[in-house]
mmCIF file of C-alpha atoms in Angstrom:
data_model
loop_
_atom_site.group_PDB
_atom_site.id
_atom_site.type_symbol
_atom_site.label_atom_id
_atom_site.label_comp_id
_atom_site.label_asym_id
_atom_site.label_seq_id
_atom_site.Cartn_x
_atom_site.Cartn_y
_atom_site.Cartn_z
ATOM 1 C CA UNK A 1 14.365 10.563 -9.662
ATOM 2 C CA UNK A 2 12.172 7.516 -8.976
ATOM 3 C CA UNK A 3 8.918 8.295 -7.168
ATOM 4 C CA UNK A 4 6.308 6.096 -5.531
ATOM 5 C CA UNK A 5 3.079 8.016 -4.882
ATOM 6 C CA UNK A 6 -0.164 7.156 -3.149
ATOM 7 C CA UNK A 7 -3.213 9.119 -2.090
ATOM 8 C CA UNK A 8 -3.430 9.739 1.632
ATOM 9 C CA UNK A 9 -7.059 9.210 2.443
ATOM 10 C CA UNK A 10 -6.093 6.339 4.729
ATOM 11 C CA UNK A 11 -3.526 6.978 7.461
ATOM 12 C CA UNK A 12 -2.130 3.435 7.174
ATOM 13 C CA UNK A 13 -1.253 3.843 3.490
ATOM 14 C CA UNK A 14 2.174 5.474 4.131
ATOM 15 C CA UNK A 15 3.356 2.223 5.740
ATOM 16 C CA UNK A 16 4.014 1.065 2.171
ATOM 17 C CA UNK A 17 7.206 3.156 2.267
ATOM 18 C CA UNK A 18 8.341 2.380 5.810
ATOM 19 C CA UNK A 19 12.020 1.667 6.143
ATOM 20 C CA UNK A 20 13.000 1.816 2.457
ATOM 21 C CA UNK A 21 16.771 2.077 2.104
ATOM 22 C CA UNK A 22 18.125 5.053 0.126
ATOM 23 C CA UNK A 23 14.868 6.988 0.305
ATOM 24 C CA UNK A 24 12.996 9.619 2.310
ATOM 25 C CA UNK A 25 9.241 9.839 2.793
ATOM 26 C CA UNK A 26 7.703 13.022 1.389
ATOM 27 C CA UNK A 27 4.315 14.365 2.414
ATOM 28 C CA UNK A 28 2.963 17.006 0.008
ATOM 29 C CA UNK A 29 0.276 19.647 0.536
ATOM 30 C CA UNK A 30 -0.764 21.341 -2.713
ATOM 31 C CA UNK A 31 -2.454 24.668 -3.463
ATOM 32 C CA UNK A 32 -1.107 26.432 -0.366
ATOM 33 C CA UNK A 33 -0.668 30.181 -0.845
ATOM 34 C CA UNK A 34 2.414 32.010 0.387
ATOM 35 C CA UNK A 35 6.198 31.796 0.265
ATOM 36 C CA UNK A 36 7.081 31.475 3.972
ATOM 37 C CA UNK A 37 7.560 28.289 5.966
ATOM 38 C CA UNK A 38 4.921 29.533 8.412
ATOM 39 C CA UNK A 39 2.410 29.485 5.520
ATOM 40 C CA UNK A 40 2.802 25.694 5.671
ATOM 41 C CA UNK A 41 3.167 25.094 9.403
ATOM 42 C CA UNK A 42 0.292 27.379 10.461
ATOM 43 C CA UNK A 43 -2.113 26.008 7.870
ATOM 44 C CA UNK A 44 -4.810 23.793 9.378
ATOM 45 C CA UNK A 45 -4.178 21.421 6.454
ATOM 46 C CA UNK A 46 -0.661 20.700 7.767
ATOM 47 C CA UNK A 47 -2.238 18.956 10.758
ATOM 48 C CA UNK A 48 -4.374 16.750 8.526
ATOM 49 C CA UNK A 49 -3.408 14.012 6.098
ATOM 50 C CA UNK A 50 -1.225 15.273 3.245
ATOM 51 C CA UNK A 51 -2.584 15.390 -0.301
ATOM 52 C CA UNK A 52 -0.061 12.711 -1.235
ATOM 53 C CA UNK A 53 2.789 10.723 0.248
ATOM 54 C CA UNK A 54 5.767 9.984 -1.966
ATOM 55 C CA UNK A 55 8.883 7.940 -1.425
ATOM 56 C CA UNK A 56 11.784 9.821 -3.049
ATOM 57 C CA UNK A 57 15.285 8.693 -3.952
ATOM 58 C CA UNK A 58 17.995 10.370 -1.920
ATOM 59 C CA UNK A 59 18.103 13.688 -0.089
ATOM 60 C CA UNK A 60 16.726 15.894 -2.888
ATOM 61 C CA UNK A 61 13.105 16.535 -3.819
ATOM 62 C CA UNK A 62 11.420 18.763 -6.374
ATOM 63 C CA UNK A 63 7.817 19.775 -5.690
ATOM 64 C CA UNK A 64 5.020 21.618 -7.480
ATOM 65 C CA UNK A 65 4.281 25.343 -7.398
ATOM 66 C CA UNK A 66 2.279 26.677 -4.430
ATOM 67 C CA UNK A 67 3.005 23.605 -2.350
ATOM 68 C CA UNK A 68 4.478 22.657 0.975
ATOM 69 C CA UNK A 69 6.301 19.451 1.765
ATOM 70 C CA UNK A 70 7.761 17.522 4.647
ATOM 71 C CA UNK A 71 10.479 14.960 3.980
ATOM 72 C CA UNK A 72 11.492 12.712 6.810
ATOM 73 C CA UNK A 73 13.415 9.610 7.545
ATOM 74 C CA UNK A 74 16.614 8.420 9.125
ATOM 75 C CA UNK A 75 20.346 8.649 8.548
ATOM 76 C CA UNK A 76 22.691 5.900 9.718
ATOM 77 C CA UNK A 77 25.956 7.646 10.527
ATOM 78 C CA UNK A 78 28.821 6.048 8.543
ATOM 79 C CA UNK A 79 31.833 7.204 10.609
ATOM 80 C CA UNK A 80 32.672 8.704 13.999
ATOM 81 C CA UNK A 81 33.240 12.454 14.059
ATOM 82 C CA UNK A 82 31.761 15.909 13.695
ATOM 83 C CA UNK A 83 29.111 16.502 11.034
ATOM 84 C CA UNK A 84 27.615 19.768 9.833
ATOM 85 C CA UNK A 85 24.222 19.533 8.163
ATOM 86 C CA UNK A 86 23.008 21.899 5.450
ATOM 87 C CA UNK A 87 19.737 22.652 3.705
ATOM 88 C CA UNK A 88 18.975 24.506 0.458
ATOM 89 C CA UNK A 89 15.948 25.145 -1.702
ATOM 90 C CA UNK A 90 13.138 27.342 -2.909
ATOM 91 C CA UNK A 91 11.398 29.388 -1.347
ATOM 92 C CA UNK A 92 11.843 28.719 2.404
ATOM 93 C CA UNK A 93 12.855 25.632 4.348
ATOM 94 C CA UNK A 94 14.245 24.080 7.476
ATOM 95 C CA UNK A 95 16.159 20.969 8.526
ATOM 96 C CA UNK A 96 15.462 19.345 11.901
ATOM 97 C CA UNK A 97 17.484 16.550 13.468
ATOM 98 C CA UNK A 98 16.949 14.275 16.468
ATOM 99 C CA UNK A 99 20.227 12.599 17.341
ATOM 100 C CA UNK A 100 18.400 10.064 19.521
ATOM 101 C CA UNK A 101 16.214 9.024 16.536
ATOM 102 C CA UNK A 102 12.975 10.231 18.198
ATOM 103 C CA UNK A 103 11.018 12.688 16.019
ATOM 104 C CA UNK A 104 9.587 14.356 19.122
ATOM 105 C CA UNK A 105 13.124 15.464 20.043
ATOM 106 C CA UNK A 106 13.938 16.956 16.624
ATOM 107 C CA UNK A 107 15.438 20.445 16.691
ATOM 108 C CA UNK A 108 16.008 22.875 13.839
ATOM 109 C CA UNK A 109 19.697 22.936 12.916
ATOM 110 C CA UNK A 110 19.660 24.859 9.617
ATOM 111 C CA UNK A 111 17.230 26.905 7.511
ATOM 112 C CA UNK A 112 16.698 29.408 4.712
ATOM 113 C CA UNK A 113 13.999 32.096 4.424
ATOM 114 C CA UNK A 114 14.330 32.943 0.734
ATOM 115 C CA UNK A 115 15.423 31.215 -2.465
ATOM 116 C CA UNK A 116 18.940 29.739 -2.334
ATOM 117 C CA UNK A 117 18.793 27.349 -5.263
ATOM 118 C CA UNK A 118 18.079 23.702 -4.618
ATOM 119 C CA UNK A 119 21.696 22.644 -4.164
ATOM 120 C CA UNK A 120 23.355 25.936 -3.190
ATOM 121 C CA UNK A 121 24.221 25.233 0.443
ATOM 122 C CA UNK A 122 26.442 28.314 0.935
ATOM 123 C CA UNK A 123 24.244 31.325 0.160
ATOM 124 C CA UNK A 124 23.229 32.045 3.789
ATOM 125 C CA UNK A 125 24.974 31.395 7.107
ATOM 126 C CA UNK A 126 21.747 29.884 8.507
ATOM 127 C CA UNK A 127 21.896 27.038 5.972
ATOM 128 C CA UNK A 128 24.743 25.228 7.755
ATOM 129 C CA UNK A 129 24.510 23.745 11.249
ATOM 130 C CA UNK A 130 27.126 23.922 13.956
ATOM 131 C CA UNK A 131 29.252 20.751 14.224
ATOM 132 C CA UNK A 132 27.407 17.774 15.741
ATOM 133 C CA UNK A 133 29.523 14.942 17.148
ATOM 134 C CA UNK A 134 28.125 11.553 16.081
ATOM 135 C CA UNK A 135 29.149 7.899 16.376
ATOM 136 C CA UNK A 136 29.291 5.397 13.497
ATOM 137 C CA UNK A 137 26.188 3.220 13.312
ATOM 138 C CA UNK A 138 23.968 5.743 15.135
ATOM 139 C CA UNK A 139 20.552 6.178 13.511
ATOM 140 C CA UNK A 140 19.290 9.776 13.644
ATOM 141 C CA UNK A 141 15.908 11.195 12.630
ATOM 142 C CA UNK A 142 15.825 13.953 9.990
ATOM 143 C CA UNK A 143 12.979 16.160 8.795
ATOM 144 C CA UNK A 144 13.017 18.811 6.079
ATOM 145 C CA UNK A 145 10.188 21.274 5.578
ATOM 146 C CA UNK A 146 9.865 23.382 2.420
ATOM 147 C CA UNK A 147 7.307 25.961 1.270
ATOM 148 C CA UNK A 148 7.250 27.279 -2.264
ATOM 149 C CA UNK A 149 5.040 29.950 -3.730
ATOM 150 C CA UNK A 150 5.591 29.869 -7.469
ATOM 151 C CA UNK A 151 7.530 27.973 -10.112
ATOM 152 C CA UNK A 152 9.331 24.711 -9.499
ATOM 153 C CA UNK A 153 10.156 24.262 -5.832
ATOM 154 C CA UNK A 154 12.507 21.910 -4.069
ATOM 155 C CA UNK A 155 14.753 21.145 -1.136
ATOM 156 C CA UNK A 156 18.024 19.305 -0.606
ATOM 157 C CA UNK A 157 19.979 18.137 2.443
ATOM 158 C CA UNK A 158 23.744 18.202 2.513
ATOM 159 C CA UNK A 159 26.536 17.658 4.999
ATOM 160 C CA UNK A 160 30.188 18.146 5.735
ATOM 161 C CA UNK A 161 31.350 14.760 6.963
ATOM 162 C CA UNK A 162 34.413 14.059 9.144
ATOM 163 C CA UNK A 163 37.674 14.751 7.338
ATOM 164 C CA UNK A 164 36.018 16.883 4.655
ATOM 165 C CA UNK A 165 35.587 20.630 4.164
ATOM 166 C CA UNK A 166 33.105 20.369 1.286
ATOM 167 C CA UNK A 167 29.309 20.345 1.557
ATOM 168 C CA UNK A 168 27.868 17.488 -0.497
ATOM 169 C CA UNK A 169 24.366 16.079 -0.765
ATOM 170 C CA UNK A 170 23.786 13.415 1.895
ATOM 171 C CA UNK A 171 24.358 10.109 0.056
ATOM 172 C CA UNK A 172 21.369 7.843 -0.499
ATOM 173 C CA UNK A 173 23.133 4.812 0.980
ATOM 174 C CA UNK A 174 22.871 6.270 4.508
ATOM 175 C CA UNK A 175 19.132 7.138 4.225
ATOM 176 C CA UNK A 176 16.034 5.211 5.223
ATOM 177 C CA UNK A 177 12.438 6.352 4.751
ATOM 178 C CA UNK A 178 10.252 7.339 7.691
ATOM 179 C CA UNK A 179 8.419 4.617 9.595
ATOM 180 C CA UNK A 180 4.862 5.749 10.298
ATOM 181 C CA UNK A 181 3.486 4.671 13.666
ATOM 182 C CA UNK A 182 0.183 5.175 15.472
ATOM 183 C CA UNK A 183 1.497 8.474 16.906
ATOM 184 C CA UNK A 184 2.495 9.808 13.453
ATOM 185 C CA UNK A 185 -0.790 11.700 13.062
ATOM 186 C CA UNK A 186 -0.132 13.988 16.007
ATOM 187 C CA UNK A 187 0.019 17.709 16.759
ATOM 188 C CA UNK A 188 3.331 18.112 14.896
ATOM 189 C CA UNK A 189 1.620 17.393 11.599
#
């Protein structure tokens, strides 16, 4: 897995990763106690600059122990039809999607509240979304949140694409890293 990492003391620094094809932007907060997603999202640190910002290949990320991460970016839909989105990881996580591409409209579509294994998308019913009808060429916003308490942590995003019955990791060729804007440092973290 190829990583590009920078320190986040300057809010403009993440622009280095804006719009990279095949990648997602990962913000990482280290040394956060707890195993629950709320241990990340209710931490005052979540609403400040992350400890680091990393551009990661594809829809899979491994993070350090006692950390929380947010991965975000865009998917360009390759074919018309119904998609089901899945998320898996360690220890707790969530996948949000905005079908209009606007992060402020993102809604949780799948989640897990205990360890599933980083690519085990079928352990819990909550890991798989209901079908979402999408049109080829549409660019949607995606955001994954993960909180881990001990050991090696991680999160992965999968899907069932039109004409398939199998959950596979979302392919890198449809991904694009998050584009930070002036409103990126807002109340949603």
